[in-house]
Amino acid sequence: MGSRFDITVVANNSTSANQYIDLAIGEIQRIEKLISSWDKNSQTSLINTNAGITPVEVDTELFDLIYRAVQISRLTDGAFDISYASMDRIWKFDNSMTEMPAKEEVKASVAKVGYQNIVLNKEKSTVYLAQKGMKIGFGAIGKGYAADKAKKLLISKGVVAGIINASGDMNTWGKQPDKSEWKVAITNPLNKNSAFALLPVVNKAVVTSGSYEKYVILDGKRYSHIIDPRTGYPSTGIISATVFAPKAELADALATSIFVMGIEIGLNRINQLKEVECIIVDDQGDIHTSNNIKISTR
């Protein structure tokens, strides 16, 4: 998945711990083979190759993941969309851009993006991309899903506590050996060497999306590397979004979506979801939280 995974388990001895960690690694590698769009032999690649041609029968696991992704797309009004993989990459975040791309170029870049054109047949377990040239990708949900599956596997093997850290997508369960809760530091996006909050996380996932490392400034305005798949334009106004949810898969998708939806709509959507909370930092350094999170500054 092109990402670093750090796995921590609470076990009786180092031998058992290493065996559990190896199991988790095996599960993550299995999922990568299933969802990778880089592997020409994966079912995901087969779906993309047959876009606009024919439905592709897939494993129930992949079908269900795509189904949930489409549901999240509906929930976020398309701010999250796994067919984003169809986008032409016209925005550069390597300091090489000096002017805005043409409107026609931006419009053309998202012409084949649209979750509405992902046709699912549950009875036949088939996935069909209705437009030729469409592609799906799991860059905004795959790491979280892999973390969830590794956690589930380890729990089934009797591991009482641990953390799966998928490049910042944190998934926890149980407690530390001293019986204290796992705690997650929320990085200050204006000063990456410090944290503005240290929060307990009990059997939950925490995912942070940030634009403080990848962005471009054009005509004095700051544009994030997170692109709105509906318009082709980068998101603005937010530099960090942290989401707490029961599963990393959901938290992963929502953290990205908040950038696109914006502060007001993003908070409103999060406040409608059970067991989901968020912390947003805007480009002025101000902190915004969902209803059940309170941060006091001293």
PDB file of C-alpha atoms in Angstrom:
ATOM      1  CA  MET A   1       0.000   0.000   0.000  1.00  0.00           C
ATOM      2  CA  GLY A   2       3.060   2.215  -0.087  1.00  0.00           C
ATOM      3  CA  SER A   3       2.613   2.898   3.623  1.00  0.00           C
ATOM      4  CA  ARG A   4       4.439   2.095   6.836  1.00  0.00           C
ATOM      5  CA  PHE A   5       2.599  -0.146   9.319  1.00  0.00           C
ATOM      6  CA  ASP A   6       3.667  -0.250  12.978  1.00  0.00           C
ATOM      7  CA  ILE A   7       2.132  -3.068  15.023  1.00  0.00           C
ATOM      8  CA  THR A   8       2.150  -3.175  18.826  1.00  0.00           C
ATOM      9  CA  VAL A   9       0.714  -6.095  20.795  1.00  0.00           C
ATOM     10  CA  VAL A  10       0.435  -6.934  24.481  1.00  0.00           C
ATOM     11  CA  ALA A  11       1.576 -10.529  24.970  1.00  0.00           C
ATOM     12  CA  ASN A  12       3.097 -12.803  27.613  1.00  0.00           C
ATOM     13  CA  ASN A  13       6.514 -12.942  25.946  1.00  0.00           C
ATOM     14  CA  SER A  14       8.437 -11.670  22.920  1.00  0.00           C
ATOM     15  CA  THR A  15       8.117 -14.966  21.036  1.00  0.00           C
ATOM     16  CA  SER A  16       4.330 -14.870  21.153  1.00  0.00           C
ATOM     17  CA  ALA A  17       4.348 -11.158  20.345  1.00  0.00           C
ATOM     18  CA  ASN A  18       6.465 -11.695  17.209  1.00  0.00           C
ATOM     19  CA  GLN A  19       4.196 -14.520  16.056  1.00  0.00           C
ATOM     20  CA  TYR A  20       1.138 -12.297  16.425  1.00  0.00           C
ATOM     21  CA  ILE A  21       2.847  -9.461  14.574  1.00  0.00           C
ATOM     22  CA  ASP A  22       3.751 -11.825  11.720  1.00  0.00           C
ATOM     23  CA  LEU A  23       0.083 -12.849  11.503  1.00  0.00           C
ATOM     24  CA  ALA A  24      -0.947  -9.210  11.217  1.00  0.00           C
ATOM     25  CA  ILE A  25       1.646  -8.557   8.510  1.00  0.00           C
ATOM     26  CA  GLY A  26       0.365 -11.544   6.546  1.00  0.00           C
ATOM     27  CA  GLU A  27      -3.186 -10.227   6.742  1.00  0.00           C
ATOM     28  CA  ILE A  28      -2.127  -6.761   5.549  1.00  0.00           C
ATOM     29  CA  GLN A  29      -0.255  -8.296   2.613  1.00  0.00           C
ATOM     30  CA  ARG A  30      -3.314 -10.381   1.711  1.00  0.00           C
ATOM     31  CA  ILE A  31      -5.500  -7.283   1.608  1.00  0.00           C
ATOM     32  CA  GLU A  32      -2.940  -5.403  -0.475  1.00  0.00           C
ATOM     33  CA  LYS A  33      -3.110  -8.105  -3.140  1.00  0.00           C
ATOM     34  CA  LEU A  34      -6.897  -7.813  -3.162  1.00  0.00           C
ATOM     35  CA  ILE A  35      -7.244  -4.028  -3.408  1.00  0.00           C
ATOM     36  CA  SER A  36      -4.060  -2.937  -5.182  1.00  0.00           C
ATOM     37  CA  SER A  37      -4.620  -1.116  -8.470  1.00  0.00           C
ATOM     38  CA  TRP A  38      -0.886  -1.446  -9.223  1.00  0.00           C
ATOM     39  CA  ASP A  39      -0.999  -5.243  -9.291  1.00  0.00           C
ATOM     40  CA  LYS A  40      -2.207  -6.196 -12.767  1.00  0.00           C
ATOM     41  CA  ASN A  41      -3.468  -9.527 -11.417  1.00  0.00           C
ATOM     42  CA  SER A  42      -5.632  -8.085  -8.640  1.00  0.00           C
ATOM     43  CA  GLN A  43      -9.419  -8.064  -8.834  1.00  0.00           C
ATOM     44  CA  THR A  44      -9.350  -4.271  -8.511  1.00  0.00           C
ATOM     45  CA  SER A  45      -7.183  -3.995 -11.642  1.00  0.00           C
ATOM     46  CA  LEU A  46      -9.550  -6.359 -13.436  1.00  0.00           C
ATOM     47  CA  ILE A  47     -12.488  -4.078 -12.592  1.00  0.00           C
ATOM     48  CA  ASN A  48     -10.594  -1.071 -13.963  1.00  0.00           C
ATOM     49  CA  THR A  49      -9.477  -2.873 -17.124  1.00  0.00           C
ATOM     50  CA  ASN A  50     -13.091  -3.800 -17.899  1.00  0.00           C
ATOM     51  CA  ALA A  51     -14.543  -0.322 -17.315  1.00  0.00           C
ATOM     52  CA  GLY A  52     -17.241   0.386 -19.900  1.00  0.00           C
ATOM     53  CA  ILE A  53     -16.936  -3.192 -21.187  1.00  0.00           C
ATOM     54  CA  THR A  54     -18.321  -5.792 -18.791  1.00  0.00           C
ATOM     55  CA  PRO A  55     -19.094  -6.450 -15.102  1.00  0.00           C
ATOM     56  CA  VAL A  56     -16.415  -8.331 -13.146  1.00  0.00           C
ATOM     57  CA  GLU A  57     -17.189 -10.974 -10.548  1.00  0.00           C
ATOM     58  CA  VAL A  58     -15.191 -10.387  -7.347  1.00  0.00           C
ATOM     59  CA  ASP A  59     -14.756 -11.904  -3.900  1.00  0.00           C
ATOM     60  CA  THR A  60     -17.481 -11.042  -1.391  1.00  0.00           C
ATOM     61  CA  GLU A  61     -14.906  -9.191   0.728  1.00  0.00           C
ATOM     62  CA  LEU A  62     -13.984  -6.786  -2.084  1.00  0.00           C
ATOM     63  CA  PHE A  63     -17.621  -6.371  -3.147  1.00  0.00           C
ATOM     64  CA  ASP A  64     -18.613  -5.426   0.401  1.00  0.00           C
ATOM     65  CA  LEU A  65     -15.732  -2.939   0.699  1.00  0.00           C
ATOM     66  CA  ILE A  66     -16.774  -1.228  -2.542  1.00  0.00           C
ATOM     67  CA  TYR A  67     -20.415  -1.222  -1.422  1.00  0.00           C
ATOM     68  CA  ARG A  68     -19.486   0.527   1.841  1.00  0.00           C
ATOM     69  CA  ALA A  69     -17.331   3.004  -0.079  1.00  0.00           C
ATOM     70  CA  VAL A  70     -20.310   3.916  -2.257  1.00  0.00           C
ATOM     71  CA  GLN A  71     -22.432   4.405   0.867  1.00  0.00           C
ATOM     72  CA  ILE A  72     -19.832   6.800   2.285  1.00  0.00           C
ATOM     73  CA  SER A  73     -19.851   8.649  -1.043  1.00  0.00           C
ATOM     74  CA  ARG A  74     -23.592   9.158  -0.676  1.00  0.00           C
ATOM     75  CA  LEU A  75     -23.182  10.230   2.950  1.00  0.00           C
ATOM     76  CA  THR A  76     -20.618  12.860   1.990  1.00  0.00           C
ATOM     77  CA  ASP A  77     -22.380  13.968  -1.225  1.00  0.00           C
ATOM     78  CA  GLY A  78     -19.438  12.735  -3.262  1.00  0.00           C
ATOM     79  CA  ALA A  79     -16.709  14.444  -1.221  1.00  0.00           C
ATOM     80  CA  PHE A  80     -15.343  10.901  -0.831  1.00  0.00           C
ATOM     81  CA  ASP A  81     -15.279   8.856  -4.037  1.00  0.00           C
ATOM     82  CA  ILE A  82     -13.177   5.770  -4.817  1.00  0.00           C
ATOM     83  CA  SER A  83     -13.488   6.545  -8.532  1.00  0.00           C
ATOM     84  CA  TYR A  84     -11.150   9.498  -7.841  1.00  0.00           C
ATOM     85  CA  ALA A  85      -8.494   7.215  -9.400  1.00  0.00           C
ATOM     86  CA  SER A  86      -9.847   8.335 -12.801  1.00  0.00           C
ATOM     87  CA  MET A  87      -8.667  11.911 -12.196  1.00  0.00           C
ATOM     88  CA  ASP A  88      -5.949  13.371 -14.379  1.00  0.00           C
ATOM     89  CA  ARG A  89      -3.246  14.731 -12.089  1.00  0.00           C
ATOM     90  CA  ILE A  90      -2.985  18.343 -13.243  1.00  0.00           C
ATOM     91  CA  TRP A  91      -2.170  19.874  -9.849  1.00  0.00           C
ATOM     92  CA  LYS A  92       1.473  19.730  -8.741  1.00  0.00           C
ATOM     93  CA  PHE A  93       2.514  20.069  -5.114  1.00  0.00           C
ATOM     94  CA  ASP A  94       6.283  20.054  -5.641  1.00  0.00           C
ATOM     95  CA  ASN A  95       6.737  23.841  -5.919  1.00  0.00           C
ATOM     96  CA  SER A  96       6.657  23.666  -9.718  1.00  0.00           C
ATOM     97  CA  MET A  97       3.209  25.274 -10.161  1.00  0.00           C
ATOM     98  CA  THR A  98       3.185  29.037 -10.738  1.00  0.00           C
ATOM     99  CA  GLU A  99      -0.353  29.588 -12.033  1.00  0.00           C
ATOM    100  CA  MET A 100      -3.841  28.091 -11.875  1.00  0.00           C
ATOM    101  CA  PRO A 101      -4.677  25.470 -14.518  1.00  0.00           C
ATOM    102  CA  ALA A 102      -7.296  26.444 -17.084  1.00  0.00           C
ATOM    103  CA  LYS A 103     -10.959  25.869 -16.126  1.00  0.00           C
ATOM    104  CA  GLU A 104     -11.438  23.556 -19.107  1.00  0.00           C
ATOM    105  CA  GLU A 105      -8.431  21.502 -18.004  1.00  0.00           C
ATOM    106  CA  VAL A 106      -9.784  21.175 -14.462  1.00  0.00           C
ATOM    107  CA  LYS A 107     -13.238  20.165 -15.711  1.00  0.00           C
ATOM    108  CA  ALA A 108     -11.767  17.541 -18.037  1.00  0.00           C
ATOM    109  CA  SER A 109      -9.651  16.102 -15.196  1.00  0.00           C
ATOM    110  CA  VAL A 110     -12.734  14.806 -13.339  1.00  0.00           C
ATOM    111  CA  ALA A 111     -14.890  13.919 -16.350  1.00  0.00           C
ATOM    112  CA  LYS A 112     -14.738  10.190 -15.568  1.00  0.00           C
ATOM    113  CA  VAL A 113     -15.110  10.491 -11.795  1.00  0.00           C
ATOM    114  CA  GLY A 114     -18.484   9.625 -10.275  1.00  0.00           C
ATOM    115  CA  TYR A 115     -19.484   6.973  -7.763  1.00  0.00           C
ATOM    116  CA  GLN A 116     -22.963   6.993  -9.355  1.00  0.00           C
ATOM    117  CA  ASN A 117     -21.418   5.075 -12.273  1.00  0.00           C
ATOM    118  CA  ILE A 118     -20.234   2.194 -10.078  1.00  0.00           C
ATOM    119  CA  VAL A 119     -22.830  -0.514 -10.734  1.00  0.00           C
ATOM    120  CA  LEU A 120     -23.047  -3.248  -8.103  1.00  0.00           C
ATOM    121  CA  ASN A 121     -24.919  -6.538  -8.410  1.00  0.00           C
ATOM    122  CA  LYS A 122     -25.052  -8.217  -5.001  1.00  0.00           C
ATOM    123  CA  GLU A 123     -26.633 -11.457  -6.259  1.00  0.00           C
ATOM    124  CA  LYS A 124     -23.859 -12.017  -8.799  1.00  0.00           C
ATOM    125  CA  SER A 125     -21.163 -10.275  -6.718  1.00  0.00           C
ATOM    126  CA  THR A 126     -20.160  -8.178  -9.737  1.00  0.00           C
ATOM    127  CA  VAL A 127     -18.761  -4.677 -10.064  1.00  0.00           C
ATOM    128  CA  TYR A 128     -19.122  -2.646 -13.257  1.00  0.00           C
ATOM    129  CA  LEU A 129     -17.700   0.772 -14.019  1.00  0.00           C
ATOM    130  CA  ALA A 130     -20.182   2.215 -16.503  1.00  0.00           C
ATOM    131  CA  GLN A 131     -17.788   4.619 -18.233  1.00  0.00           C
ATOM    132  CA  LYS A 132     -14.785   3.599 -20.282  1.00  0.00           C
ATOM    133  CA  GLY A 133     -11.650   5.007 -18.664  1.00  0.00           C
ATOM    134  CA  MET A 134     -13.109   4.933 -15.150  1.00  0.00           C
ATOM    135  CA  LYS A 135     -10.906   3.616 -12.363  1.00  0.00           C
ATOM    136  CA  ILE A 136     -11.351   2.894  -8.682  1.00  0.00           C
ATOM    137  CA  GLY A 137      -8.649   3.125  -6.037  1.00  0.00           C
ATOM    138  CA  PHE A 138      -8.508   2.629  -2.284  1.00  0.00           C
ATOM    139  CA  GLY A 139      -5.923   5.268  -1.376  1.00  0.00           C
ATOM    140  CA  ALA A 140      -8.330   7.030   0.984  1.00  0.00           C
ATOM    141  CA  ILE A 141      -9.753   3.937   2.659  1.00  0.00           C
ATOM    142  CA  GLY A 142      -7.404   0.970   2.098  1.00  0.00           C
ATOM    143  CA  LYS A 143      -4.971   1.571   4.969  1.00  0.00           C
ATOM    144  CA  GLY A 144      -7.832   1.924   7.419  1.00  0.00           C
ATOM    145  CA  TYR A 145      -9.486  -1.247   6.154  1.00  0.00           C
ATOM    146  CA  ALA A 146      -6.213  -3.179   6.465  1.00  0.00           C
ATOM    147  CA  ALA A 147      -5.771  -1.915  10.031  1.00  0.00           C
ATOM    148  CA  ASP A 148      -9.309  -3.033  10.906  1.00  0.00           C
ATOM    149  CA  LYS A 149      -8.761  -6.510   9.470  1.00  0.00           C
ATOM    150  CA  ALA A 150      -5.398  -6.966  11.213  1.00  0.00           C
ATOM    151  CA  LYS A 151      -6.965  -5.889  14.517  1.00  0.00           C
ATOM    152  CA  LYS A 152      -9.904  -8.286  14.055  1.00  0.00           C
ATOM    153  CA  LEU A 153      -7.558 -11.185  13.277  1.00  0.00           C
ATOM    154  CA  LEU A 154      -5.382 -10.559  16.333  1.00  0.00           C
ATOM    155  CA  ILE A 155      -8.400 -10.305  18.625  1.00  0.00           C
ATOM    156  CA  SER A 156      -9.661 -13.646  17.241  1.00  0.00           C
ATOM    157  CA  LYS A 157      -6.286 -15.168  18.171  1.00  0.00           C
ATOM    158  CA  GLY A 158      -6.610 -14.004  21.756  1.00  0.00           C
ATOM    159  CA  VAL A 159      -4.484 -10.846  21.712  1.00  0.00           C
ATOM    160  CA  VAL A 160      -5.979  -8.764  24.513  1.00  0.00           C
ATOM    161  CA  ALA A 161      -4.579  -5.357  23.542  1.00  0.00           C
ATOM    162  CA  GLY A 162      -2.605  -3.550  20.889  1.00  0.00           C
ATOM    163  CA  ILE A 163      -2.276  -0.814  18.322  1.00  0.00           C
ATOM    164  CA  ILE A 164      -2.187  -0.994  14.531  1.00  0.00           C
ATOM    165  CA  ASN A 165      -0.651   2.209  13.181  1.00  0.00           C
ATOM    166  CA  ALA A 166      -1.051   2.445   9.409  1.00  0.00           C
ATOM    167  CA  SER A 167       0.989   5.566   8.642  1.00  0.00           C
ATOM    168  CA  GLY A 168      -1.010   7.589  11.138  1.00  0.00           C
ATOM    169  CA  ASP A 169      -4.253   5.615  10.895  1.00  0.00           C
ATOM    170  CA  MET A 170      -4.399   4.383  14.499  1.00  0.00           C
ATOM    171  CA  ASN A 171      -6.558   1.444  15.564  1.00  0.00           C
ATOM    172  CA  THR A 172      -6.515   0.405  19.224  1.00  0.00           C
ATOM    173  CA  TRP A 173      -8.055  -2.204  21.503  1.00  0.00           C
ATOM    174  CA  GLY A 174      -7.653  -3.201  25.133  1.00  0.00           C
ATOM    175  CA  LYS A 175      -5.316  -1.387  27.523  1.00  0.00           C
ATOM    176  CA  GLN A 176      -1.602  -1.003  28.108  1.00  0.00           C
ATOM    177  CA  PRO A 177       0.176  -3.534  30.394  1.00  0.00           C
ATOM    178  CA  ASP A 178      -0.126  -1.093  33.309  1.00  0.00           C
ATOM    179  CA  LYS A 179      -3.916  -1.041  32.722  1.00  0.00           C
ATOM    180  CA  SER A 180      -3.872   2.569  31.527  1.00  0.00           C
ATOM    181  CA  GLU A 181      -5.655   3.600  28.338  1.00  0.00           C
ATOM    182  CA  TRP A 182      -3.842   4.065  25.046  1.00  0.00           C
ATOM    183  CA  LYS A 183      -3.363   7.759  24.318  1.00  0.00           C
ATOM    184  CA  VAL A 184      -2.996   9.461  20.959  1.00  0.00           C
ATOM    185  CA  ALA A 185      -1.270  12.799  20.481  1.00  0.00           C
ATOM    186  CA  ILE A 186      -2.926  15.195  18.035  1.00  0.00           C
ATOM    187  CA  THR A 187      -0.160  17.012  16.164  1.00  0.00           C
ATOM    188  CA  ASN A 188      -0.203  20.778  15.969  1.00  0.00           C
ATOM    189  CA  PRO A 189      -0.183  21.297  12.173  1.00  0.00           C
ATOM    190  CA  LEU A 190       1.432  24.719  12.602  1.00  0.00           C
ATOM    191  CA  ASN A 191       4.275  23.148  14.594  1.00  0.00           C
ATOM    192  CA  LYS A 192       4.784  19.489  13.751  1.00  0.00           C
ATOM    193  CA  ASN A 193       7.196  19.021  16.656  1.00  0.00           C
ATOM    194  CA  SER A 194       4.458  19.644  19.221  1.00  0.00           C
ATOM    195  CA  ALA A 195       0.978  18.334  20.033  1.00  0.00           C
ATOM    196  CA  PHE A 196      -2.000  20.410  21.110  1.00  0.00           C
ATOM    197  CA  ALA A 197      -3.899  17.489  22.632  1.00  0.00           C
ATOM    198  CA  LEU A 198      -3.298  14.056  24.152  1.00  0.00           C
ATOM    199  CA  LEU A 199      -6.513  12.052  24.098  1.00  0.00           C
ATOM    200  CA  PRO A 200      -7.387   8.584  25.463  1.00  0.00           C
ATOM    201  CA  VAL A 201      -8.534   6.107  22.826  1.00  0.00           C
ATOM    202  CA  VAL A 202     -10.492   3.049  23.965  1.00  0.00           C
ATOM    203  CA  ASN A 203     -11.251   0.393  21.336  1.00  0.00           C
ATOM    204  CA  LYS A 204     -11.462   2.996  18.607  1.00  0.00           C
ATOM    205  CA  ALA A 205      -9.685   4.230  15.518  1.00  0.00           C
ATOM    206  CA  VAL A 206      -8.134   7.664  15.062  1.00  0.00           C
ATOM    207  CA  VAL A 207      -7.152   9.050  11.666  1.00  0.00           C
ATOM    208  CA  THR A 208      -5.627  12.435  10.865  1.00  0.00           C
ATOM    209  CA  SER A 209      -5.464  13.938   7.383  1.00  0.00           C
ATOM    210  CA  GLY A 210      -3.283  16.992   6.943  1.00  0.00           C
ATOM    211  CA  SER A 211      -2.286  19.435   4.235  1.00  0.00           C
ATOM    212  CA  TYR A 212       0.588  21.037   6.123  1.00  0.00           C
ATOM    213  CA  GLU A 213       3.209  19.145   4.116  1.00  0.00           C
ATOM    214  CA  LYS A 214       1.621  19.097   0.644  1.00  0.00           C
ATOM    215  CA  TYR A 215       0.070  22.286  -0.658  1.00  0.00           C
ATOM    216  CA  VAL A 216       0.550  25.074  -3.188  1.00  0.00           C
ATOM    217  CA  ILE A 217       0.058  28.825  -2.854  1.00  0.00           C
ATOM    218  CA  LEU A 218      -1.304  30.592  -5.936  1.00  0.00           C
ATOM    219  CA  ASP A 219      -2.278  34.270  -6.004  1.00  0.00           C
ATOM    220  CA  GLY A 220      -1.845  34.365  -2.235  1.00  0.00           C
ATOM    221  CA  LYS A 221      -4.312  31.492  -1.606  1.00  0.00           C
ATOM    222  CA  ARG A 222      -3.360  28.168  -0.073  1.00  0.00           C
ATOM    223  CA  TYR A 223      -4.564  25.010  -1.862  1.00  0.00           C
ATOM    224  CA  SER A 224      -4.426  21.550  -0.248  1.00  0.00           C
ATOM    225  CA  HIS A 225      -3.222  18.413  -2.039  1.00  0.00           C
ATOM    226  CA  ILE A 226      -6.642  16.908  -1.271  1.00  0.00           C
ATOM    227  CA  ILE A 227      -8.723  17.394  -4.412  1.00  0.00           C
ATOM    228  CA  ASP A 228     -12.509  17.658  -4.524  1.00  0.00           C
ATOM    229  CA  PRO A 229     -13.420  14.746  -6.848  1.00  0.00           C
ATOM    230  CA  ARG A 230     -16.604  16.566  -7.864  1.00  0.00           C
ATOM    231  CA  THR A 231     -14.951  19.740  -9.132  1.00  0.00           C
ATOM    232  CA  GLY A 232     -11.264  18.990  -9.684  1.00  0.00           C
ATOM    233  CA  TYR A 233     -10.189  21.862  -7.438  1.00  0.00           C
ATOM    234  CA  PRO A 234      -8.114  21.446  -4.259  1.00  0.00           C
ATOM    235  CA  SER A 235      -9.751  21.965  -0.880  1.00  0.00           C
ATOM    236  CA  THR A 236      -9.100  25.196   1.011  1.00  0.00           C
ATOM    237  CA  GLY A 237      -9.548  26.497   4.550  1.00  0.00           C
ATOM    238  CA  ILE A 238      -8.514  23.385   6.528  1.00  0.00           C
ATOM    239  CA  ILE A 239      -5.001  22.160   7.331  1.00  0.00           C
ATOM    240  CA  SER A 240      -5.800  19.223   9.622  1.00  0.00           C
ATOM    241  CA  ALA A 241      -8.779  16.935  10.272  1.00  0.00           C
ATOM    242  CA  THR A 242      -8.749  14.199  12.915  1.00  0.00           C
ATOM    243  CA  VAL A 243     -11.599  11.698  13.081  1.00  0.00           C
ATOM    244  CA  PHE A 244     -12.414   9.235  15.884  1.00  0.00           C
ATOM    245  CA  ALA A 245     -14.617   6.307  14.837  1.00  0.00           C
ATOM    246  CA  PRO A 246     -15.289   2.645  15.712  1.00  0.00           C
ATOM    247  CA  LYS A 247     -13.375   1.538  12.591  1.00  0.00           C
ATOM    248  CA  ALA A 248     -10.327   2.955  10.834  1.00  0.00           C
ATOM    249  CA  GLU A 249     -11.943   2.378   7.445  1.00  0.00           C
ATOM    250  CA  LEU A 250     -14.700   4.890   8.240  1.00  0.00           C
ATOM    251  CA  ALA A 251     -12.363   7.319  10.003  1.00  0.00           C
ATOM    252  CA  ASP A 252      -9.976   7.215   7.023  1.00  0.00           C
ATOM    253  CA  ALA A 253     -12.704   8.104   4.524  1.00  0.00           C
ATOM    254  CA  LEU A 254     -14.271  10.809   6.688  1.00  0.00           C
ATOM    255  CA  ALA A 255     -10.983  12.553   7.513  1.00  0.00           C
ATOM    256  CA  THR A 256     -10.372  13.122   3.809  1.00  0.00           C
ATOM    257  CA  SER A 257     -14.005  14.081   3.177  1.00  0.00           C
ATOM    258  CA  ILE A 258     -13.985  16.834   5.804  1.00  0.00           C
ATOM    259  CA  PHE A 259     -11.338  18.726   3.840  1.00  0.00           C
ATOM    260  CA  VAL A 260     -13.605  18.720   0.815  1.00  0.00           C
ATOM    261  CA  MET A 261     -16.893  19.390   2.640  1.00  0.00           C
ATOM    262  CA  GLY A 262     -15.444  22.269   4.663  1.00  0.00           C
ATOM    263  CA  ILE A 263     -15.733  23.098   8.363  1.00  0.00           C
ATOM    264  CA  GLU A 264     -19.468  23.824   8.685  1.00  0.00           C
ATOM    265  CA  ILE A 265     -20.789  20.967   6.548  1.00  0.00           C
ATOM    266  CA  GLY A 266     -18.099  18.595   7.816  1.00  0.00           C
ATOM    267  CA  LEU A 267     -18.978  19.190  11.474  1.00  0.00           C
ATOM    268  CA  ASN A 268     -22.696  18.952  10.729  1.00  0.00           C
ATOM    269  CA  ARG A 269     -22.220  15.583   9.013  1.00  0.00           C
ATOM    270  CA  ILE A 270     -20.002  14.210  11.796  1.00  0.00           C
ATOM    271  CA  ASN A 271     -22.472  15.329  14.484  1.00  0.00           C
ATOM    272  CA  GLN A 272     -25.144  13.181  12.806  1.00  0.00           C
ATOM    273  CA  LEU A 273     -23.093   9.990  13.111  1.00  0.00           C
ATOM    274  CA  LYS A 274     -23.093   7.825  16.225  1.00  0.00           C
ATOM    275  CA  GLU A 275     -19.718   7.172  17.906  1.00  0.00           C
ATOM    276  CA  VAL A 276     -17.910   9.470  15.468  1.00  0.00           C
ATOM    277  CA  GLU A 277     -16.133  12.676  16.512  1.00  0.00           C
ATOM    278  CA  CYS A 278     -13.666  15.053  14.911  1.00  0.00           C
ATOM    279  CA  ILE A 279     -11.173  17.851  15.513  1.00  0.00           C
ATOM    280  CA  ILE A 280     -10.523  20.347  12.707  1.00  0.00           C
ATOM    281  CA  VAL A 281      -7.743  22.931  12.514  1.00  0.00           C
ATOM    282  CA  ASP A 282      -8.343  25.710   9.984  1.00  0.00           C
ATOM    283  CA  ASP A 283      -5.711  27.629   8.048  1.00  0.00           C
ATOM    284  CA  GLN A 284      -5.739  30.359  10.707  1.00  0.00           C
ATOM    285  CA  GLY A 285      -4.804  27.866  13.410  1.00  0.00           C
ATOM    286  CA  ASP A 286      -8.251  27.896  15.025  1.00  0.00           C
ATOM    287  CA  ILE A 287      -9.614  24.609  16.414  1.00  0.00           C
ATOM    288  CA  HIS A 288     -13.130  23.342  15.702  1.00  0.00           C
ATOM    289  CA  THR A 289     -14.594  20.206  17.325  1.00  0.00           C
ATOM    290  CA  SER A 290     -17.679  18.049  17.031  1.00  0.00           C
ATOM    291  CA  ASN A 291     -20.268  18.162  19.823  1.00  0.00           C
ATOM    292  CA  ASN A 292     -18.745  15.617  22.211  1.00  0.00           C
ATOM    293  CA  ILE A 293     -15.127  16.756  22.185  1.00  0.00           C
ATOM    294  CA  LYS A 294     -13.987  19.535  24.472  1.00  0.00           C
ATOM    295  CA  ILE A 295     -10.437  20.866  24.360  1.00  0.00           C
ATOM    296  CA  SER A 296      -9.352  23.326  27.031  1.00  0.00           C
ATOM    297  CA  THR A 297      -6.319  25.522  26.447  1.00  0.00           C
ATOM    298  CA  ARG A 298      -4.135  26.726  29.287  1.00  0.00           C
TER     299      ARG A 298
END
